[in-house]
Tab-separated table of C-alpha atoms in Angstrom:
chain	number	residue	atom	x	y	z
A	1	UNK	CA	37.098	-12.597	18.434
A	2	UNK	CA	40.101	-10.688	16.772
A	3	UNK	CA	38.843	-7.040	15.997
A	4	UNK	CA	36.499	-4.593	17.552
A	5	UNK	CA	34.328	-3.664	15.443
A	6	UNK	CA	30.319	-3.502	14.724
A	7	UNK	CA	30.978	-7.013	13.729
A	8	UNK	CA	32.051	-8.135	17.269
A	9	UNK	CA	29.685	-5.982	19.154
A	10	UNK	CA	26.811	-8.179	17.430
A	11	UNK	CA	28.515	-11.109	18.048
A	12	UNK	CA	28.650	-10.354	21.536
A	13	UNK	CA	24.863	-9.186	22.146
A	14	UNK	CA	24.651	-12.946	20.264
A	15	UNK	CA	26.854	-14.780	22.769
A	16	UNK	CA	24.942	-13.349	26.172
A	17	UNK	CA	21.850	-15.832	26.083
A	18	UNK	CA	23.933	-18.429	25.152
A	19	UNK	CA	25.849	-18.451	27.585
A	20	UNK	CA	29.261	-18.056	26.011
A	21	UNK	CA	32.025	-16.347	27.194
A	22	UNK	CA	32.602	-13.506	24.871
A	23	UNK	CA	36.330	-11.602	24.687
A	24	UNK	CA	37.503	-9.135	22.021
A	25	UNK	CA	40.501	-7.903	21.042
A	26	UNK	CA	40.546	-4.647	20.150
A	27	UNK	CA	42.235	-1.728	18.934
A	28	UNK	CA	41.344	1.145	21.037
A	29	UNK	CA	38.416	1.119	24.194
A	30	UNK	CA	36.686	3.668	21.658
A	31	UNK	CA	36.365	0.588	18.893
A	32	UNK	CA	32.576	-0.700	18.779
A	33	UNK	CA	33.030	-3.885	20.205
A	34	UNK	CA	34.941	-2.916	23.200
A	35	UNK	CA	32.542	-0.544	24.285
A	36	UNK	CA	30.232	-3.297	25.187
A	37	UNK	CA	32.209	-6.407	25.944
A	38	UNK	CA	33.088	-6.906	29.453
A	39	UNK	CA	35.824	-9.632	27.890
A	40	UNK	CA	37.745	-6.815	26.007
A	41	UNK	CA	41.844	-6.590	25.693
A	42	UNK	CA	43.491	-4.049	23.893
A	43	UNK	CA	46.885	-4.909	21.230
A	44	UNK	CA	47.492	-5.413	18.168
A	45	UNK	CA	46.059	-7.781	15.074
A	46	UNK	CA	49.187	-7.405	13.521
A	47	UNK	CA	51.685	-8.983	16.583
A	48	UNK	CA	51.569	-12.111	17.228
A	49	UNK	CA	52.632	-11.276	20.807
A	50	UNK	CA	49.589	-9.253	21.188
A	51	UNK	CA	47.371	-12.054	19.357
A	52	UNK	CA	49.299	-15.240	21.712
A	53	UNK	CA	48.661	-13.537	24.730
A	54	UNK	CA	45.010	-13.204	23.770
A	55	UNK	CA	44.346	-16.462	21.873
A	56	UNK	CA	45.990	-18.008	25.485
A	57	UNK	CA	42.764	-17.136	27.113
A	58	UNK	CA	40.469	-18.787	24.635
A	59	UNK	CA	38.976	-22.117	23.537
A	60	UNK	CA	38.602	-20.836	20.204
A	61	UNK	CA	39.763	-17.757	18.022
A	62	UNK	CA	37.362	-16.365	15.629
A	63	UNK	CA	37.622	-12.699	13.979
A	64	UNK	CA	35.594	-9.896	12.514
A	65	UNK	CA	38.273	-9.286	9.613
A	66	UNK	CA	40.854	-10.671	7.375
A	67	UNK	CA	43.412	-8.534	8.309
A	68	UNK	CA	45.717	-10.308	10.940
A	69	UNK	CA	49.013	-11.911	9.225
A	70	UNK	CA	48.616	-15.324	7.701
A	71	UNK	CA	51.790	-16.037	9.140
A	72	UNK	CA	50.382	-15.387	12.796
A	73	UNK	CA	47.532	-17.598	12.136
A	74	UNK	CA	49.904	-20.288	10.882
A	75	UNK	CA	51.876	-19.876	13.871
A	76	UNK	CA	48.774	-19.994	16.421
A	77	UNK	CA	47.861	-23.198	14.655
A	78	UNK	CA	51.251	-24.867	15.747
A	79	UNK	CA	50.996	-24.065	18.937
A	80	UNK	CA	47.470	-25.617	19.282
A	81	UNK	CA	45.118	-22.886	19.675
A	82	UNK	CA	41.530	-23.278	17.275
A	83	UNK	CA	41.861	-20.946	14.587
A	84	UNK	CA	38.499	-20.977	13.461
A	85	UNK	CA	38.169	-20.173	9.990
A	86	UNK	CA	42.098	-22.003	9.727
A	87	UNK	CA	45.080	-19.858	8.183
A	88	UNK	CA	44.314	-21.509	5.015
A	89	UNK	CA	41.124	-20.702	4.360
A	90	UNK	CA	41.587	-17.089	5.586
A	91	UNK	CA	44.632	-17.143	2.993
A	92	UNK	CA	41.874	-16.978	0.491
A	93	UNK	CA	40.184	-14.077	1.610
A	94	UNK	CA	43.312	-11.956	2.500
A	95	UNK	CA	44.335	-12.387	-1.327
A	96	UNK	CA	42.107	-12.179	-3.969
A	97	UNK	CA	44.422	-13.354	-6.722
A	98	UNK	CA	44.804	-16.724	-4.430
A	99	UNK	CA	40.731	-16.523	-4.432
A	100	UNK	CA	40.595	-16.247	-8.087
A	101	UNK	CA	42.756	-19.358	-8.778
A	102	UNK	CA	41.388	-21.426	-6.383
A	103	UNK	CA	37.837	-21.473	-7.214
A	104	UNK	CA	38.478	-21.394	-10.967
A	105	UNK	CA	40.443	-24.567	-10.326
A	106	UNK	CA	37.451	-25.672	-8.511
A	107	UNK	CA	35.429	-25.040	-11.502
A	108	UNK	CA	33.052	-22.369	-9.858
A	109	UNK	CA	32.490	-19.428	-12.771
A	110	UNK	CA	34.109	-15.872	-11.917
A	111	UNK	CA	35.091	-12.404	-13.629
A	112	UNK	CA	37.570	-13.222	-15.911
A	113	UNK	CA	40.803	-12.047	-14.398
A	114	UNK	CA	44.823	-11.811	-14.524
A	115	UNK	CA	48.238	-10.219	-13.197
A	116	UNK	CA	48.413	-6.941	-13.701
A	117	UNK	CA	52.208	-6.185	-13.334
A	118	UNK	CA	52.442	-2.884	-14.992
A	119	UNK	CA	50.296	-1.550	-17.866
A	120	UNK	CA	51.286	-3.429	-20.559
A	121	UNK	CA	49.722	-6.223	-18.584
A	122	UNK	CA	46.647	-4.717	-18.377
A	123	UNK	CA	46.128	-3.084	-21.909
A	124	UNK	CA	46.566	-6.631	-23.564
A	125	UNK	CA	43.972	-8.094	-20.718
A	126	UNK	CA	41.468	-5.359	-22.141
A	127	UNK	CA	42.157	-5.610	-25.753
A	128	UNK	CA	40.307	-2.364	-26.153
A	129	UNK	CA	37.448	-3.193	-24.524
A	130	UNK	CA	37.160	-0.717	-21.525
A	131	UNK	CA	36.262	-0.564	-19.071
A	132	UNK	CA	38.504	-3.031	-16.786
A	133	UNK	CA	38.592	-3.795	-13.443
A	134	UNK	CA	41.867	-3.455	-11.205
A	135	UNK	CA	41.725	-4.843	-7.533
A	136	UNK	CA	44.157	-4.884	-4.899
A	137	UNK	CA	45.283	-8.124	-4.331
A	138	UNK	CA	45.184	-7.604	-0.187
A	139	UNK	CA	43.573	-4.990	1.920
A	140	UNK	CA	40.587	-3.648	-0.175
A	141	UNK	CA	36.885	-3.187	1.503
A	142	UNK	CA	34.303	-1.634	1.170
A	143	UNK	CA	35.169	-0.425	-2.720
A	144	UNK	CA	38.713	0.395	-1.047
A	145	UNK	CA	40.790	-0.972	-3.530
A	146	UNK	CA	38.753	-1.658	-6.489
A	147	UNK	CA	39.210	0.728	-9.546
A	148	UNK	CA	36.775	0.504	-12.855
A	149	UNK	CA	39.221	2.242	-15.493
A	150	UNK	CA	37.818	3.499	-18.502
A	151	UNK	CA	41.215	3.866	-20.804
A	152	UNK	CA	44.725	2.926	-20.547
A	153	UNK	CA	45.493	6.490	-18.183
A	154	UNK	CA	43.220	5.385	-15.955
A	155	UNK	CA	44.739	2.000	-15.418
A	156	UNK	CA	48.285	3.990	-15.174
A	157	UNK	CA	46.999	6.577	-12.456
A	158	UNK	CA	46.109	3.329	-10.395
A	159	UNK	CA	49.016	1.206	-11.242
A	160	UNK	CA	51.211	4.468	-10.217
A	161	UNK	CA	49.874	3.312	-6.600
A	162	UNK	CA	52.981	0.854	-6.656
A	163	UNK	CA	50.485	-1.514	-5.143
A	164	UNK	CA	50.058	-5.273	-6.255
A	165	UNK	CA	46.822	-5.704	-8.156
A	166	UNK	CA	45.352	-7.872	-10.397
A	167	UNK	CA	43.032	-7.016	-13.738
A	168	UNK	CA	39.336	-8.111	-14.200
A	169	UNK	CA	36.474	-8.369	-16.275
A	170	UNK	CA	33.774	-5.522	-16.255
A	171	UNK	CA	30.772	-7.425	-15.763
A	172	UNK	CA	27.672	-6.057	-17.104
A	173	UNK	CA	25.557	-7.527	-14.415
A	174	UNK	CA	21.917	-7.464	-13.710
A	175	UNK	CA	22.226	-7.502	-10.214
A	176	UNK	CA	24.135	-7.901	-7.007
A	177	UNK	CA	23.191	-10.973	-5.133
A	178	UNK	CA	24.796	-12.829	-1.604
A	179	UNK	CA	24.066	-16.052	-0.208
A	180	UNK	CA	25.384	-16.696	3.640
A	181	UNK	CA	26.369	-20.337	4.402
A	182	UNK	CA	27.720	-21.782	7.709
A	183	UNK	CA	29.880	-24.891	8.197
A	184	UNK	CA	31.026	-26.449	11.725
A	185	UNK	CA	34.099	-28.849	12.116
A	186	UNK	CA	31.678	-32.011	11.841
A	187	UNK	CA	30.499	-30.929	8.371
A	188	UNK	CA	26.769	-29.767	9.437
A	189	UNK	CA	25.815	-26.840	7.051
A	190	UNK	CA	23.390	-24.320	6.963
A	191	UNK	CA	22.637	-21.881	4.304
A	192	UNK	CA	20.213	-18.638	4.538
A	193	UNK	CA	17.922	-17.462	1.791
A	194	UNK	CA	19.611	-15.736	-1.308
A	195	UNK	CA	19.557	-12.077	-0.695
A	196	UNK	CA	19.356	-8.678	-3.241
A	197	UNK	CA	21.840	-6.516	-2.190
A	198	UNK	CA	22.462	-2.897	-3.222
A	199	UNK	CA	26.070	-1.432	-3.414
A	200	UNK	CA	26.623	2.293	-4.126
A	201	UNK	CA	30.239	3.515	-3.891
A	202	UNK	CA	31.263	0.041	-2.982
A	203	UNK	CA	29.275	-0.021	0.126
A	204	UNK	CA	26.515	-1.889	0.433
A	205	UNK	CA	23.771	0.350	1.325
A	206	UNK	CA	20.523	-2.222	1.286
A	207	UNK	CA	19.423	-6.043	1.669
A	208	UNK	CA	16.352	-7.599	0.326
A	209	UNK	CA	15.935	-11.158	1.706
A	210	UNK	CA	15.113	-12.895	-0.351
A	211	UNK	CA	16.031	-11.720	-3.434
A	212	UNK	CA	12.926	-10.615	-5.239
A	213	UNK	CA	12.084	-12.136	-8.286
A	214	UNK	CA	14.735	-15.311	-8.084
A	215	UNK	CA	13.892	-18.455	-9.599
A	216	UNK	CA	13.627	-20.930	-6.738
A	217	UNK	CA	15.955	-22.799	-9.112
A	218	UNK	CA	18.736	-20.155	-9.204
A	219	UNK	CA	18.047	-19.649	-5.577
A	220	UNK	CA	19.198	-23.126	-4.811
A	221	UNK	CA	22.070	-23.141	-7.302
A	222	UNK	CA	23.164	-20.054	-5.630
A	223	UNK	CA	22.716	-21.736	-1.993
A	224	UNK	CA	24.144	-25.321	-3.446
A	225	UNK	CA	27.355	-23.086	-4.505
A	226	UNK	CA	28.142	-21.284	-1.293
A	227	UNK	CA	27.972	-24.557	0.929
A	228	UNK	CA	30.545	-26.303	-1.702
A	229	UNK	CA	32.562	-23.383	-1.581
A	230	UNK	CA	32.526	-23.945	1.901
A	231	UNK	CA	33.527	-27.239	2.292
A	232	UNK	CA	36.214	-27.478	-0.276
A	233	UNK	CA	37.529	-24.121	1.073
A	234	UNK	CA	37.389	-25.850	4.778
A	235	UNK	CA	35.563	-23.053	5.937
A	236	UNK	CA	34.420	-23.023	9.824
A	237	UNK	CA	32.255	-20.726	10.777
A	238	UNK	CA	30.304	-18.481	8.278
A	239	UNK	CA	30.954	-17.666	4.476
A	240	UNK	CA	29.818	-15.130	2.637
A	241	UNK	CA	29.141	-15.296	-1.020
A	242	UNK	CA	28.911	-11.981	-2.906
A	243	UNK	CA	27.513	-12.832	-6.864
A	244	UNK	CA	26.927	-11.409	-9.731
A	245	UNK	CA	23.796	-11.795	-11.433
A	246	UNK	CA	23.655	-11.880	-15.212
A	247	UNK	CA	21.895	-13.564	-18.312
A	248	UNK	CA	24.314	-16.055	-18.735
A	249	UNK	CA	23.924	-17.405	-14.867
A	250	UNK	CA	26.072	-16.514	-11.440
A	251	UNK	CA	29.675	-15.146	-10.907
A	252	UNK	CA	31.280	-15.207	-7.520
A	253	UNK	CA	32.765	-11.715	-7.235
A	254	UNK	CA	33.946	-11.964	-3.276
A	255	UNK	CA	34.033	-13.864	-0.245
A	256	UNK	CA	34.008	-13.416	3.177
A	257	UNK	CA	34.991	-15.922	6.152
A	258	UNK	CA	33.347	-13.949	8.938
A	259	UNK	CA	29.457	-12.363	9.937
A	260	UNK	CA	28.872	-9.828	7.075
A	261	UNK	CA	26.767	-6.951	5.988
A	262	UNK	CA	24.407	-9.210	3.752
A	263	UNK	CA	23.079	-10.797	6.882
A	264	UNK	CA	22.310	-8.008	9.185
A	265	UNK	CA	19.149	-8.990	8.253
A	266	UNK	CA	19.025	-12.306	10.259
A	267	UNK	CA	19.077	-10.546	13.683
A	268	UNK	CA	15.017	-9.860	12.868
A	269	UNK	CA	14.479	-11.491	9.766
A	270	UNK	CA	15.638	-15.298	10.484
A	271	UNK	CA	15.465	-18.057	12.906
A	272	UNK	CA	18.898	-17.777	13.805
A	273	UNK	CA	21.070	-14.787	13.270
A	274	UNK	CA	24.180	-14.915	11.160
A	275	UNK	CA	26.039	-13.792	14.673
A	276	UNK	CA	24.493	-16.551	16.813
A	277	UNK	CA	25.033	-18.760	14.064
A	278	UNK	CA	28.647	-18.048	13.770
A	279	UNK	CA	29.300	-18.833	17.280
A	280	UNK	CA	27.553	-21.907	16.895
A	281	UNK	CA	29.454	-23.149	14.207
A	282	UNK	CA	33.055	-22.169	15.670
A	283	UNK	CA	32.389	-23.771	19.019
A	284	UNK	CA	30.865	-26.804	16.875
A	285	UNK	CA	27.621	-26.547	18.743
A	286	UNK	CA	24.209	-28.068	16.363
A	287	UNK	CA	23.373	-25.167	13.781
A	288	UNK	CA	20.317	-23.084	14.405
A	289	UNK	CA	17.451	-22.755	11.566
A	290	UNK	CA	18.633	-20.182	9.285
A	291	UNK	CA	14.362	-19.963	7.819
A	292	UNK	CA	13.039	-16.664	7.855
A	293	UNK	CA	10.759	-15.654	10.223
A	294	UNK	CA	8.792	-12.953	7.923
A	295	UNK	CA	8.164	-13.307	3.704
A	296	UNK	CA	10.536	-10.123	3.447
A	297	UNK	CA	12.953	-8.697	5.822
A	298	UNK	CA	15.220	-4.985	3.885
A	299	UNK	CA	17.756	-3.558	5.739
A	300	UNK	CA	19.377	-0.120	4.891
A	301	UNK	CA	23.136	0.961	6.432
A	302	UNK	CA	23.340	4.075	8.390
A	303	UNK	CA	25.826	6.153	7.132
A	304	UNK	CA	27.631	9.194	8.544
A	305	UNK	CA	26.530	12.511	7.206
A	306	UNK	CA	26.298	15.768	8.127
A	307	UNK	CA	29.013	15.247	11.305
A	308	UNK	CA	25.609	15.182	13.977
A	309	UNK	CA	25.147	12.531	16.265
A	310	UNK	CA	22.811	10.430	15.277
A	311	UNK	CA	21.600	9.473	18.586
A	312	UNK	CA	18.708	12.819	19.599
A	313	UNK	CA	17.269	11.490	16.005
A	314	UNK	CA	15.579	8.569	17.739
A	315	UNK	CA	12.907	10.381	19.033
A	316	UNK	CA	11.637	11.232	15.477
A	317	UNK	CA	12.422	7.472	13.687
A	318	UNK	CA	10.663	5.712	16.579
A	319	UNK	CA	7.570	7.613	16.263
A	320	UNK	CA	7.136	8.059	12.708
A	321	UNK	CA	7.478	4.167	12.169
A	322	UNK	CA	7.298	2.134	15.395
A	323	UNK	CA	8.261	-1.038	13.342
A	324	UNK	CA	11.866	-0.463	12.492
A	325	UNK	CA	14.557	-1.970	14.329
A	326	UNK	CA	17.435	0.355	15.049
A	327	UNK	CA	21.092	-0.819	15.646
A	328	UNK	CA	23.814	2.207	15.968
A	329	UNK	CA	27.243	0.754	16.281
A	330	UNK	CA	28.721	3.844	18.652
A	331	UNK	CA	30.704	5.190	16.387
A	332	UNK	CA	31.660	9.036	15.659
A	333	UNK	CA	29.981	9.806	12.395
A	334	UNK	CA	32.261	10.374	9.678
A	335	UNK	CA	30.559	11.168	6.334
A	336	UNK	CA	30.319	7.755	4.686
A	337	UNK	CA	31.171	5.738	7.722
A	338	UNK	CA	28.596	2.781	8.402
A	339	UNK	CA	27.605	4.309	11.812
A	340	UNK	CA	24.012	2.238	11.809
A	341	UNK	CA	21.925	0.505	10.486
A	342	UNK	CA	18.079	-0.156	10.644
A	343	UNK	CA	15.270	-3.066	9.600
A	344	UNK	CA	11.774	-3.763	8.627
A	345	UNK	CA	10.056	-7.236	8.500
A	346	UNK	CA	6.756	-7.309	6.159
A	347	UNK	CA	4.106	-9.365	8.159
A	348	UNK	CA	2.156	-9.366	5.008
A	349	UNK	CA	2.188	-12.114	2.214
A	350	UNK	CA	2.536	-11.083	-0.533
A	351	UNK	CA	4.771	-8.281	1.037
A	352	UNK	CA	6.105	-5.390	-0.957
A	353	UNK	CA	9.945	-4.875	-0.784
A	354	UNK	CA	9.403	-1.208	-2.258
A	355	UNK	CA	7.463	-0.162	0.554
A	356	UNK	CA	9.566	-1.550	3.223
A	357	UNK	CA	13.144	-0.630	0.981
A	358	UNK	CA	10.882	3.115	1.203
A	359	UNK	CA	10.019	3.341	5.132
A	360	UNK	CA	13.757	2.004	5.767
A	361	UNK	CA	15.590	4.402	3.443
A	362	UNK	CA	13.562	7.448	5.413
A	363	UNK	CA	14.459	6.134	8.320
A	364	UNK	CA	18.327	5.864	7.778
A	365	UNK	CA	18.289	9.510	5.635
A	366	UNK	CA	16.714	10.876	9.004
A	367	UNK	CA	19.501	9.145	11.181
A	368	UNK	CA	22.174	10.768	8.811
A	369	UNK	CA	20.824	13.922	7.754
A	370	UNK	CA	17.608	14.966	9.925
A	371	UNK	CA	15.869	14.481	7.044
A	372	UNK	CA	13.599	12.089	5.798
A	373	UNK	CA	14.501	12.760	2.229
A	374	UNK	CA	18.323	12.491	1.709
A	375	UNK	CA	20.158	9.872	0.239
């Protein structure tokens, strides 16, 4: 796996009772993943020396971003090594305006969107109507890169960036929403329950699986249109589908090719976690059941706050709930950073997601502030 991150470290806790053989290329031996992986080399995503020599070692190269070159990918490709997701299908998450076109060619309802070359572009896009949405083509995460501009000035500050962006709808949605699906060379798919998700900032903070209050018929559109996506996207591995939710019906806003924040969920919640999963579909091994294993699983990110280590907190979050399910990534907390996060599964049915969204938010506001009451 390309990249060190909390994304990798998962993967490999995932890979141990499977037997797999589990390497990481990382940045730095400080990066997440490498703390833990005994399989760790050090270089750099962006040379394809540094991503050869690794790949040379491997039956198959998987990653935990879309950051390294398209180019490099291409090139790996030639030269026989597994890309799995392929250079082609990464293309489509490294550029957003590539994204856009493709699945509105495919038919499949997003924002409305366009060029945004300078501002003239963008003023006739609005029409008056502000607020817009401008986006960096590449390299935005985490609300990096996205910019809601409320009046012409606003759209100049960002264009002023001399970055290449594109313009989009502001969607007055009623909701965030994600569906996970997973796709293996031989075409067997797999798709977990629709999940709420909650983004402040442009982070995702929580995860309600499943979404509360979804039509079981908008449920399965939602899951019908993220295992389509991934087929005519030739997706292997996992996709993530981030949606808007509005009165008119379902808008794609993002994807990701990789494990993602929507399905930390699955490492208590489901049969088969989004990281075992993943492996299982790049090394084209039978899917595992992606069912959940309790009627509601939240999870809430743990985010860097007041510069403490959030480590001596245990103590307190263990014994004041001995039902969550803590995961720190070994990171230094930086305020804002996603340092953590931390789960509760409902054995109760009905459950109540306001409850469980209530014990988990204390939990993570201790982790980050020492207080059960913060944000």
């Amino acid at each position: 796996m390309v990249g060190g991150g909390q994304l990798a470290r998962m993967t490999a806790q995932a890979a141990i009772p499977l037997g797999i053989g589990f390497r990481v290329l990382a940045d730095s031996p400080a990066d997440s993943a490498a703390q833990v992986a005994a399989g760790t080399r050090l270089g750099d995503y962006r040379s394809l020396a540094d991503v050869s020599d690794f790949a040379a070692g491997c039956d198959v190269l998987t990653f935990d971003h879309e950051h390294v070159p398209t180019a490099h990918l291409a090139a790996l490709e030639q030269a026989g090594v597994q890309v799995r997701p392929g250079s082609e299908a990464l293309r489509l998450t490294q550029d957003k305006r590539a994204m856009r076109e493709r699945l509105t060619a495919l038919g499949i309802a997003c924002p409305r969107f366009a060029p945004a070359g300078d501002l003239a572009d963008v003023q006739e896009f609005a029409g008056g109507n502000w607020p817009v949405v401008l986006k960096a083509v590449s390299g935005g995460y985490d609300g990096k890169g996205v910019w809601v501009c409320g009046s012409a000035a606003d759209a100049a500050d960002v264009l002023a960036y001399g970055i290449d962006t594109l313009v989009e709808e502001y969607v007055p949605f009623e909701r965030e929403l994600a569906v996970l699906a997973a796709r293996s060379p031989h075409n067997q798919g797999a798709v977990y329950p629709v999940v709420q998700t909650v983004q402040r900032d442009g982070i995702c903070r929580e995860v309600i699986a499943p979404a509360p209050g979804l039509s079981p018929a908008r449920a399965a559109a939602a899951q019908e249109l993220a295992l389509r996506i991934a087929a005519e996207l030739g997706v292997t591995g996992l996709l993530a589908v981030e949606l808007f939710e509005t009165a008119a019906g379902l808008l794609v806003n993002e994807l990701a090719m990789r494990p993602h924040n929507c399905g930390h969920w699955t490492i208590e919640g489901a049969r088969t976690s989004q990281f075992e999963q993943h492996l299982r579909a790049v090394l084209d091994l039978p899917l595992g059941s992606p069912s959940p294993v309790a009627p509601v699983t939240v999870m809430v990110n743990v985010l860097g706050g007041d510069g403490e280590d959030a480590y001596p907190r245990y103590v307190h979050v263990m014994a004041a709930d001995p039902a969550i399910k803590l995961h720190l990534y070994g990171k230094t907390p930086r305020r804002g950073r996603k340092i953590g996060h931390v789960t509760l599964t409902s054995d109760a049915h009905p459950a109540d997601p306001a409850d469980l969204i209530d014990r988990a938010r204390r939990a993570a506001s201790y982790l980050r502030w020492g207080t059960e009451d913060g944000d």
